[in-house]
Short mmCIF file of C-alpha atoms and ligand atoms in Angstrom, two decimals:
data_model
loop_
_atom_site.label_atom_id
_atom_site.label_comp_id
_atom_site.label_asym_id
_atom_site.label_seq_id
_atom_site.Cartn_x
_atom_site.Cartn_y
_atom_site.Cartn_z
CA MET A 1 3.30 -23.16 2.54
CA GLN A 2 -0.30 -22.18 2.45
CA LYS A 3 -2.39 -21.97 -0.78
CA LEU A 4 -5.66 -20.80 -1.78
CA ALA A 5 -8.01 -23.10 -3.85
CA ILE A 6 -10.59 -21.25 -5.94
CA GLN A 7 -13.53 -22.88 -7.96
CA GLY A 8 -14.25 -20.22 -10.50
CA GLY A 9 -17.54 -19.14 -12.12
CA ASN A 10 -19.57 -17.47 -9.23
CA PRO A 11 -20.49 -13.89 -9.78
CA LEU A 12 -19.79 -11.80 -6.65
CA HIS A 13 -22.87 -10.69 -4.87
CA GLY A 14 -23.52 -8.95 -1.55
CA GLU A 15 -21.94 -6.54 0.94
CA ILE A 16 -18.69 -6.30 2.78
CA PHE A 17 -16.87 -3.92 5.08
CA ILE A 18 -13.55 -2.41 3.99
CA SER A 19 -10.67 -2.26 6.33
CA GLY A 20 -8.23 0.46 7.18
CA ALA A 21 -5.51 1.34 4.60
CA LYS A 22 -2.37 -0.57 5.00
CA ASN A 23 -0.37 2.28 3.46
CA ALA A 24 -1.83 4.72 5.90
CA ALA A 25 -1.51 2.54 9.15
CA LEU A 26 2.14 1.68 8.46
CA PRO A 27 3.54 5.22 8.61
CA ILE A 28 0.94 6.42 11.28
CA MET A 29 2.20 3.60 13.43
CA CYS A 30 5.75 4.93 13.07
CA ALA A 31 4.45 8.33 14.30
CA SER A 32 4.24 6.72 17.76
CA LEU A 33 8.07 7.13 17.87
CA LEU A 34 7.73 10.98 17.85
CA SER A 35 6.09 11.19 21.13
CA ALA A 36 6.40 9.81 24.61
CA ASP A 37 2.49 10.11 25.06
CA SER A 38 -0.07 7.58 23.88
CA LEU A 39 -1.26 7.34 20.26
CA ARG A 40 -4.60 5.54 20.16
CA LEU A 41 -5.36 4.28 16.70
CA SER A 42 -8.73 2.93 15.40
CA ASN A 43 -9.68 1.08 12.24
CA VAL A 44 -6.25 -0.59 12.06
CA PRO A 45 -6.36 -3.42 9.54
CA ASP A 46 -5.60 -6.96 10.68
CA LEU A 47 -2.68 -7.60 8.33
CA HIS A 48 0.72 -9.38 8.34
CA ASP A 49 2.47 -5.93 7.52
CA VAL A 50 0.80 -4.26 10.38
CA ALA A 51 1.96 -7.26 12.78
CA THR A 52 5.45 -6.87 11.34
CA MET A 53 5.46 -3.10 11.99
CA ARG A 54 3.99 -3.74 15.59
CA LYS A 55 7.01 -6.19 16.31
CA LEU A 56 9.57 -3.75 14.93
CA LEU A 57 8.15 -0.84 17.03
CA GLN A 58 7.98 -3.23 20.19
CA GLN A 59 11.45 -4.31 19.73
CA MET A 60 12.50 -0.69 19.82
CA GLY A 61 10.59 -0.17 23.12
CA VAL A 62 7.25 1.23 22.04
CA VAL A 63 4.50 -0.29 24.29
CA VAL A 64 1.54 -1.73 21.98
CA ASP A 65 -1.78 -2.74 23.19
CA VAL A 66 -4.13 -4.18 20.62
CA GLN A 67 -7.91 -4.75 20.97
CA GLY A 68 -9.94 -5.59 17.98
CA ASP A 69 -9.17 -2.87 15.30
CA CYS A 70 -7.70 -0.49 17.98
CA MET A 71 -4.18 -0.09 18.77
CA ASN A 72 -2.72 1.95 21.60
CA MET A 73 0.87 2.87 21.20
CA GLN A 74 3.18 4.42 23.83
CA GLY A 75 6.71 5.74 22.79
CA GLY A 76 7.85 6.66 26.17
CA ASN A 77 10.47 4.04 26.59
CA VAL A 78 12.17 3.75 23.35
CA THR A 79 15.76 2.48 23.80
CA LYS A 80 16.76 0.54 20.68
CA LEU A 81 17.13 2.89 17.62
CA GLU A 82 17.53 0.16 15.12
CA ALA A 83 15.46 -1.57 12.38
CA PRO A 84 17.32 -4.98 11.72
CA TYR A 85 17.81 -6.48 8.21
CA ASP A 86 15.46 -9.50 8.91
CA MET A 87 12.71 -7.07 9.40
CA VAL A 88 13.37 -4.53 6.70
CA LYS A 89 13.87 -7.32 4.16
CA THR A 90 10.31 -8.67 4.79
CA MET A 91 8.71 -5.28 4.75
CA ARG A 92 10.34 -2.27 2.88
CA ALA A 93 8.00 0.10 4.80
CA SER A 94 10.18 -0.45 7.98
CA VAL A 95 12.31 2.27 6.59
CA LEU A 96 9.72 4.71 7.87
CA VAL A 97 11.24 4.59 11.29
CA LEU A 98 14.31 6.37 10.06
CA GLY A 99 12.84 9.94 9.90
CA PRO A 100 10.93 9.75 13.30
CA LEU A 101 14.08 8.17 15.14
CA VAL A 102 16.53 10.70 13.95
CA ALA A 103 13.99 13.56 14.72
CA ARG A 104 13.30 12.57 18.32
CA PHE A 105 16.43 10.69 19.43
CA GLY A 106 19.25 12.07 17.06
CA GLU A 107 20.20 8.70 15.86
CA ALA A 108 19.06 5.62 13.87
CA MET A 109 20.38 2.40 12.37
CA VAL A 110 18.16 1.09 9.63
CA SER A 111 18.94 -1.65 7.26
CA LEU A 112 18.97 -0.92 3.52
CA PRO A 113 16.03 -2.56 2.06
CA GLY A 114 18.04 -4.27 -0.70
CA GLY A 115 16.31 -5.96 -3.71
CA CYS A 116 12.70 -6.18 -4.11
CA ALA A 117 10.47 -8.36 -6.43
CA ILE A 118 8.99 -5.23 -8.20
CA GLY A 119 12.30 -3.47 -9.03
CA SER A 120 15.26 -2.01 -7.37
CA ARG A 121 13.35 0.36 -5.23
CA PRO A 122 16.04 2.64 -3.75
CA VAL A 123 15.84 4.91 -0.74
CA ASP A 124 18.34 7.63 -1.95
CA LEU A 125 15.69 10.41 -1.64
CA HIS A 126 15.01 9.57 1.93
CA ILE A 127 18.75 9.75 2.72
CA LYS A 128 19.30 12.96 0.69
CA GLY A 129 16.51 14.78 2.35
CA LEU A 130 17.73 13.95 5.77
CA GLN A 131 21.37 15.05 4.83
CA ALA A 132 19.80 18.39 3.72
CA MET A 133 18.17 18.55 7.13
CA GLY A 134 21.66 18.23 8.75
CA ALA A 135 21.87 14.58 9.41
CA GLU A 136 25.22 13.01 9.13
CA ILE A 137 24.74 9.64 7.19
CA SER A 138 26.95 6.73 6.66
CA ILE A 139 26.36 3.32 5.15
CA GLU A 140 27.89 0.68 7.22
CA HIS A 141 27.52 -3.11 6.80
CA GLY A 142 24.31 -2.65 4.78
CA TYR A 143 22.94 -0.16 7.43
CA ILE A 144 21.99 3.48 7.04
CA HIS A 145 23.51 5.04 10.15
CA ALA A 146 22.05 8.56 10.71
CA LYS A 147 23.15 11.07 13.26
CA ALA A 148 21.96 14.63 14.13
CA LYS A 149 21.87 16.88 17.16
CA ARG A 150 18.73 18.45 16.09
CA LEU A 151 17.56 18.36 12.61
CA LYS A 152 17.18 21.70 10.76
CA GLY A 153 14.35 22.91 8.43
CA ALA A 154 15.31 22.83 4.73
CA ARG A 155 13.86 23.24 1.26
CA ILE A 156 13.88 19.59 -0.25
CA PHE A 157 12.83 18.90 -3.94
CA PHE A 158 12.14 15.31 -4.78
CA ASP A 159 13.30 14.35 -8.47
CA ILE A 160 11.01 11.57 -8.31
CA VAL A 161 7.68 11.62 -6.47
CA SER A 162 8.01 9.13 -3.53
CA VAL A 163 5.19 8.09 -1.22
CA THR A 164 7.24 6.82 1.83
CA GLY A 165 9.95 9.41 0.97
CA THR A 166 7.65 12.26 1.60
CA GLU A 167 6.30 10.66 4.84
CA ASN A 168 9.55 9.94 6.09
CA LEU A 169 10.90 13.48 5.63
CA MET A 170 7.54 14.96 7.02
CA MET A 171 7.94 12.83 10.14
CA ALA A 172 11.43 14.13 10.48
CA ALA A 173 10.64 17.70 9.87
CA VAL A 174 7.79 17.87 12.51
CA LEU A 175 10.44 18.05 15.40
CA ALA A 176 13.20 19.80 13.40
CA GLU A 177 14.34 23.36 14.21
CA GLY A 178 12.57 25.71 11.65
CA VAL A 179 10.62 25.52 8.53
CA THR A 180 10.96 22.53 6.03
CA VAL A 181 9.32 22.66 2.54
CA LEU A 182 8.93 19.53 0.64
CA GLU A 183 8.56 20.04 -3.16
CA ASN A 184 7.31 17.75 -5.63
CA ALA A 185 5.76 15.96 -2.59
CA ALA A 186 3.50 12.85 -3.06
CA ARG A 187 -0.27 13.66 -2.89
CA GLU A 188 -1.56 10.19 -2.00
CA PRO A 189 -4.37 10.16 0.47
CA GLU A 190 -2.24 8.14 2.75
CA VAL A 191 0.33 10.96 3.10
CA VAL A 192 -2.62 13.33 3.92
CA ASP A 193 -3.92 10.80 6.57
CA LEU A 194 -0.34 10.78 8.06
CA ALA A 195 -0.32 14.64 7.99
CA ASN A 196 -3.64 14.79 9.78
CA CYS A 197 -2.65 12.39 12.54
CA LEU A 198 0.57 14.35 13.11
CA ILE A 199 -1.48 17.52 13.25
CA GLU A 200 -3.59 15.89 15.88
CA MET A 201 -0.41 15.18 17.77
CA GLY A 202 0.57 18.84 17.68
CA ALA A 203 2.57 19.19 14.40
CA ASP A 204 2.38 22.25 12.32
CA ILE A 205 1.90 21.03 8.56
CA ALA A 206 0.34 22.85 5.70
CA GLY A 207 -0.46 21.76 2.14
CA ALA A 208 -0.46 17.95 2.67
CA GLY A 209 -2.41 16.60 -0.56
CA THR A 210 -0.65 19.13 -2.75
CA ASP A 211 2.87 18.87 -4.27
CA MET A 212 4.27 21.37 -1.71
CA ILE A 213 4.05 20.68 2.04
CA THR A 214 5.36 23.07 4.50
CA ILE A 215 6.26 21.79 8.07
CA THR A 216 7.15 24.18 10.96
CA GLY A 217 8.99 22.26 13.48
CA VAL A 218 7.81 22.11 17.13
CA ASP A 219 9.64 21.17 20.28
CA ARG A 220 7.40 18.31 21.08
CA LEU A 221 4.41 16.37 20.06
CA HIS A 222 1.74 15.00 22.47
CA GLY A 223 -0.70 11.99 22.39
CA ALA A 224 -3.76 11.76 20.14
CA GLU A 225 -6.66 9.60 18.91
CA TYR A 226 -6.91 8.86 15.28
CA SER A 227 -8.88 6.65 12.92
CA ILE A 228 -7.16 5.28 9.72
CA LEU A 229 -8.71 6.14 6.41
CA PRO A 230 -10.29 3.23 4.35
CA ASP A 231 -8.10 1.16 2.13
CA ARG A 232 -8.67 2.37 -1.41
CA ILE A 233 -6.69 -0.52 -2.90
CA GLU A 234 -8.67 -3.11 -1.02
CA SER A 235 -11.85 -1.34 -2.21
CA GLY A 236 -10.56 -1.23 -5.79
CA THR A 237 -9.68 -5.01 -5.75
CA PHE A 238 -13.02 -6.09 -4.57
CA LEU A 239 -14.75 -3.82 -7.21
CA VAL A 240 -12.59 -5.18 -10.06
CA ALA A 241 -13.44 -8.73 -8.67
CA ALA A 242 -17.06 -8.05 -8.92
CA ALA A 243 -16.79 -6.44 -12.40
CA ALA A 244 -14.80 -9.35 -13.77
CA THR A 245 -17.26 -12.00 -12.49
CA GLY A 246 -20.26 -10.15 -13.66
CA GLY A 247 -21.42 -9.45 -9.94
CA ASN A 248 -23.37 -7.00 -7.83
CA ILE A 249 -21.58 -5.67 -4.65
CA THR A 250 -21.75 -2.97 -2.07
CA LEU A 251 -18.77 -1.90 -0.04
CA ARG A 252 -19.29 -0.23 3.24
CA ASN A 253 -16.78 1.77 5.41
CA THR A 254 -14.89 3.02 2.23
CA SER A 255 -14.52 6.34 0.44
CA ALA A 256 -15.34 6.97 -3.19
CA ASN A 257 -13.57 10.38 -3.05
CA ILE A 258 -10.17 8.74 -3.01
CA LEU A 259 -11.01 6.16 -5.90
CA ASP A 260 -11.98 8.61 -8.73
CA ASN A 261 -9.53 7.25 -11.31
CA VAL A 262 -10.29 3.64 -10.45
CA LEU A 263 -14.09 4.15 -10.58
CA GLU A 264 -13.81 6.00 -13.93
CA LYS A 265 -11.94 3.03 -15.42
CA LEU A 266 -14.55 0.64 -13.99
CA GLN A 267 -17.30 2.59 -15.62
CA GLU A 268 -15.22 2.63 -18.89
CA ALA A 269 -15.25 -1.19 -18.53
CA GLY A 270 -19.05 -1.12 -18.50
CA ALA A 271 -19.74 -1.24 -14.67
CA LYS A 272 -22.63 0.72 -13.15
CA ILE A 273 -21.38 2.49 -10.18
CA GLN A 274 -23.24 4.38 -7.24
CA THR A 275 -21.62 6.11 -4.35
CA GLU A 276 -22.66 7.66 -1.11
CA ALA A 277 -20.54 9.05 1.63
CA ASP A 278 -19.02 5.80 2.77
CA THR A 279 -20.57 3.35 0.46
CA ILE A 280 -19.89 2.20 -3.07
CA HIS A 281 -22.19 -0.08 -5.05
CA LEU A 282 -21.14 -1.74 -8.28
CA GLU A 283 -23.07 -3.75 -10.72
CA MET A 284 -21.76 -5.43 -13.99
CA ARG A 285 -24.24 -6.80 -16.55
CA GLN A 286 -21.98 -7.23 -19.54
CA ARG A 287 -18.72 -8.71 -20.55
CA PRO A 288 -16.13 -5.94 -19.57
CA ASN A 289 -14.80 -3.59 -22.22
CA ALA A 290 -11.00 -3.67 -22.42
CA VAL A 291 -9.55 -0.57 -20.69
CA ASN A 292 -6.19 1.17 -21.53
CA LEU A 293 -4.37 2.67 -18.51
CA ARG A 294 -1.11 4.26 -17.46
CA THR A 295 0.04 4.18 -13.90
CA ALA A 296 1.51 7.38 -12.40
CA PRO A 297 1.51 9.24 -8.96
CA TYR A 298 -1.90 10.09 -7.35
CA PRO A 299 -4.25 11.48 -8.54
CA ALA A 300 -3.49 9.55 -11.56
CA PHE A 301 -4.09 5.80 -11.82
CA PRO A 302 -2.48 3.72 -9.02
CA THR A 303 0.33 1.30 -9.78
CA ASP A 304 -1.08 -0.85 -6.79
CA MET A 305 -4.28 -1.34 -9.06
CA GLN A 306 -2.51 -2.23 -12.29
CA ALA A 307 -2.20 -6.00 -11.76
CA GLN A 308 -6.03 -6.33 -10.84
CA PHE A 309 -7.12 -4.44 -14.05
CA MET A 310 -4.86 -6.69 -16.11
CA ALA A 311 -6.79 -9.64 -14.68
CA LEU A 312 -10.02 -7.92 -15.82
CA ASN A 313 -8.69 -7.05 -19.29
CA THR A 314 -7.66 -10.72 -19.82
CA ILE A 315 -11.27 -11.61 -20.32
CA ALA A 316 -12.58 -8.28 -21.76
CA GLN A 317 -14.04 -7.41 -25.15
CA GLY A 318 -11.06 -5.99 -27.18
CA SER A 319 -7.51 -5.23 -26.47
CA ALA A 320 -6.02 -3.04 -23.86
CA MET A 321 -2.58 -1.30 -23.59
CA MET A 322 -1.28 -0.89 -19.99
CA VAL A 323 1.76 1.22 -19.27
CA GLU A 324 3.64 0.91 -15.85
CA THR A 325 5.51 4.07 -15.11
CA ILE A 326 6.33 3.79 -11.50
CA PHE A 327 8.15 0.37 -10.99
CA GLU A 328 10.29 -1.50 -13.26
CA ASN A 329 9.51 -5.26 -13.33
CA ARG A 330 5.97 -4.88 -12.08
CA PHE A 331 4.50 -7.30 -14.66
CA MET A 332 5.41 -10.60 -12.93
CA HIS A 333 1.82 -11.69 -12.75
CA VAL A 334 1.75 -11.83 -16.47
CA GLN A 335 3.45 -15.15 -16.99
CA GLU A 336 0.98 -16.66 -14.31
CA LEU A 337 -1.97 -14.96 -15.91
CA ARG A 338 -0.83 -16.70 -19.29
CA ARG A 339 -0.89 -20.08 -17.37
CA LEU A 340 -4.64 -19.54 -17.20
CA GLY A 341 -5.08 -18.89 -20.93
CA ALA A 342 -4.47 -15.16 -20.95
CA GLN A 343 -2.97 -13.51 -24.07
CA ILE A 344 -0.64 -10.84 -23.08
CA ASP A 345 2.55 -9.40 -24.71
CA VAL A 346 5.00 -7.28 -22.78
CA GLU A 347 7.48 -4.83 -24.33
CA GLY A 348 9.56 -2.86 -21.83
CA ASN A 349 6.94 -1.05 -19.33
CA THR A 350 3.98 -1.70 -21.71
CA ALA A 351 1.67 -4.85 -21.58
CA VAL A 352 -0.81 -5.39 -24.59
CA VAL A 353 -3.67 -7.71 -23.31
CA ARG A 354 -6.09 -9.24 -25.85
CA GLY A 355 -9.22 -10.29 -24.22
CA VAL A 356 -10.16 -14.17 -24.51
CA ALA A 357 -13.73 -15.44 -24.01
CA SER A 358 -12.63 -17.40 -20.93
CA LEU A 359 -9.81 -18.44 -18.69
CA GLU A 360 -9.11 -22.02 -17.43
CA GLY A 361 -8.06 -22.98 -13.79
CA ALA A 362 -4.48 -23.91 -13.25
CA MET A 363 -1.80 -23.91 -10.70
CA VAL A 364 -0.17 -20.55 -10.11
CA MET A 365 2.40 -18.86 -7.92
CA ALA A 366 1.95 -15.44 -6.20
CA THR A 367 5.05 -13.24 -6.62
CA ASP A 368 4.10 -10.08 -4.86
CA LEU A 369 1.11 -8.56 -3.07
CA ARG A 370 -0.82 -6.99 -5.94
CA ALA A 371 0.17 -9.73 -8.21
CA SER A 372 -1.65 -12.12 -5.93
CA ALA A 373 -4.61 -10.00 -5.98
CA SER A 374 -4.76 -10.35 -9.75
CA LEU A 375 -4.48 -14.07 -9.64
CA VAL A 376 -7.28 -14.31 -7.16
CA ILE A 377 -9.42 -12.19 -9.56
CA ALA A 378 -8.52 -14.43 -12.58
CA GLY A 379 -9.22 -17.54 -10.51
CA LEU A 380 -12.68 -16.28 -9.60
CA VAL A 381 -13.54 -15.95 -13.26
CA ALA A 382 -11.67 -19.04 -14.57
CA GLN A 383 -13.39 -22.34 -15.29
CA GLY A 384 -12.58 -25.01 -12.88
CA GLU A 385 -10.11 -24.90 -10.05
CA THR A 386 -7.16 -22.50 -9.69
CA VAL A 387 -4.69 -23.07 -6.90
CA ILE A 388 -2.49 -20.13 -5.94
CA ASP A 389 0.75 -20.98 -4.04
CA ARG A 390 2.69 -18.67 -1.86
CA ILE A 391 -0.32 -16.55 -0.67
CA TYR A 392 1.71 -15.12 2.34
CA HIS A 393 1.98 -12.10 -0.10
CA LEU A 394 -1.80 -11.63 -0.14
CA ASP A 395 -1.93 -11.74 3.93
CA ARG A 396 0.62 -8.96 3.91
CA GLY A 397 -1.97 -6.47 2.57
CA TYR A 398 -5.51 -8.06 2.44
CA ALA A 399 -7.36 -8.52 5.86
CA HIS A 400 -9.26 -11.81 5.85
CA ILE A 401 -9.56 -11.85 1.96
CA GLU A 402 -11.09 -15.50 1.78
CA THR A 403 -13.73 -14.72 4.41
CA LYS A 404 -14.84 -11.50 2.70
CA LEU A 405 -14.79 -13.31 -0.69
CA THR A 406 -16.83 -16.21 0.80
CA ALA A 407 -19.43 -13.74 2.22
CA LEU A 408 -19.78 -12.47 -1.42
CA GLY A 409 -20.51 -15.98 -2.70
CA ALA A 410 -17.07 -17.05 -3.94
CA ASN A 411 -15.89 -20.61 -3.64
CA ILE A 412 -12.47 -20.37 -2.14
CA ARG A 413 -10.64 -22.03 0.55
CA ARG A 414 -7.24 -22.15 2.28
CA LEU A 415 -5.09 -25.23 1.92
CA LYS A 416 -2.70 -25.44 4.87
C1 LIG B 1 4.52 3.34 -1.76
C2 LIG B 1 3.61 2.31 -1.22
C3 LIG B 1 3.25 1.20 -2.48
C4 LIG B 1 3.07 1.88 -3.68
C5 LIG B 1 4.04 2.99 -4.14
C6 LIG B 1 3.79 3.75 -5.37
C7 LIG B 1 3.57 2.25 1.03
C8 LIG B 1 4.03 1.62 2.36
N1 LIG B 1 3.88 1.62 0.01
O1 LIG B 1 5.80 2.59 -1.96
O2 LIG B 1 2.36 0.18 -2.11
O3 LIG B 1 3.13 0.84 -4.81
O4 LIG B 1 4.01 3.96 -2.97
O5 LIG B 1 2.47 4.38 -5.25
O6 LIG B 1 2.94 3.35 1.17
N2 LIG B 1 12.37 6.01 -5.66
C9 LIG B 1 13.77 6.31 -5.87
N3 LIG B 1 14.40 6.82 -4.73
C10 LIG B 1 13.78 6.75 -3.45
C11 LIG B 1 12.38 6.52 -3.34
C12 LIG B 1 11.67 5.98 -4.26
O7 LIG B 1 14.19 6.33 -6.79
O8 LIG B 1 14.56 7.13 -2.56
C13 LIG B 1 11.52 5.44 -6.83
C14 LIG B 1 11.18 4.14 -6.77
O9 LIG B 1 12.12 3.00 -7.13
C15 LIG B 1 9.87 4.23 -7.63
C16 LIG B 1 9.30 5.46 -7.35
O10 LIG B 1 10.37 6.29 -6.84
O11 LIG B 1 10.29 3.92 -9.02
C17 LIG B 1 8.14 5.69 -6.48
O12 LIG B 1 8.40 4.92 -5.15
P1 LIG B 1 7.79 5.24 -3.96
O13 LIG B 1 6.55 6.28 -4.01
O14 LIG B 1 8.81 5.73 -2.95
O15 LIG B 1 7.12 3.92 -3.41
P2 LIG B 1 7.09 3.61 -1.88
O16 LIG B 1 7.00 4.70 -1.04
O17 LIG B 1 8.24 2.54 -1.62
#
């Protein structure tokens, strides 16, 4: 199993390019199932999760051609309407094939995701939504089996805001008969990016980015060209790493507009930030101030940035209270950060972090994607060497992370 070895202490300096957003690329790739014509994507990130989604779609019959960060996908010969357990268990976002398959082919077999490191993460809202649109759904041998002659538009209210739930039902509704209204829909920029791509393919969607999305079904979608939006979580992760190490960095090919809340918190921590259209510059000249935060659906503070800010708070001046409201059990990085000397108490969904003057390098283990990112940040500030085991989690969501960090002056290497 691969590991990362980091010699801490180097402030990050310099400039890097941000990749396309993982959480936009995955649903948009699934949109290729909705049409027989070519979907030509650009700014596709080079990630393990993207490769897994590509394999899954290829198994179904989608023809995929990758050249650099461009991916051409053609869904003219889809024959296998199934997402098998061995794929869904490694990547929960595989469930995003469910909506498009039922919408275009009238049938789908998708494995239930099962347990997941950051909580139980059910898919009941995806299933209920499809049922409201007229799909017959049974659970057989751990698989969701969905059938429908043609889905019908419906009014669907989400009890809990769900990102992939909103995306799955939006993709189902674009080919349904009549109008679908999604209420209490997710407003994440990645939902808007998917909607924009579907609109390019001929879908009729209004209200994406608000909590009420109205989709009027059409008979067919056509091909399109689409560029994936920049990854706001990758951007945020590098900014926190620079702030924690007292660095000075510039991110290119990003977007400050979708990072409002994260940039505000970094400023509260003492960072100086300047933004232009697709550029963010951050400079940190002081020991960070501790920042309180509470995760919630967009536009509030993202759960996918909680672990990285915890790493920042471990070496901050003062104490911070951090509340996780989206996922149960998303504090697994706490015990690893403690191994580096962090002082953190957890009670239910609240963590109290008391800043210490410095961390000390140690052996730690990555437990999930964003937890891994927090360990990398902690390793960059810790004195001496930190070795992070199980970094396959990191490769799922960060493109070429050690190359980008090395370009910023970090002392980091991969041990095979
Ligand atoms: C997506 C993101 C993930 C991010 C999360 C929250 C992708 C591929 N992944 O995950 O990076 O951390 O949004 O911003 O985009 N829930 C139910 N029933 C359902 C669906 C969800 O109870 O049917 C609950 C979940 O357990 C969780 C909450 O709703 O407590 C939000 O989850 P959701 O937004 O669905 O997360 P994902 O879409 O899986």
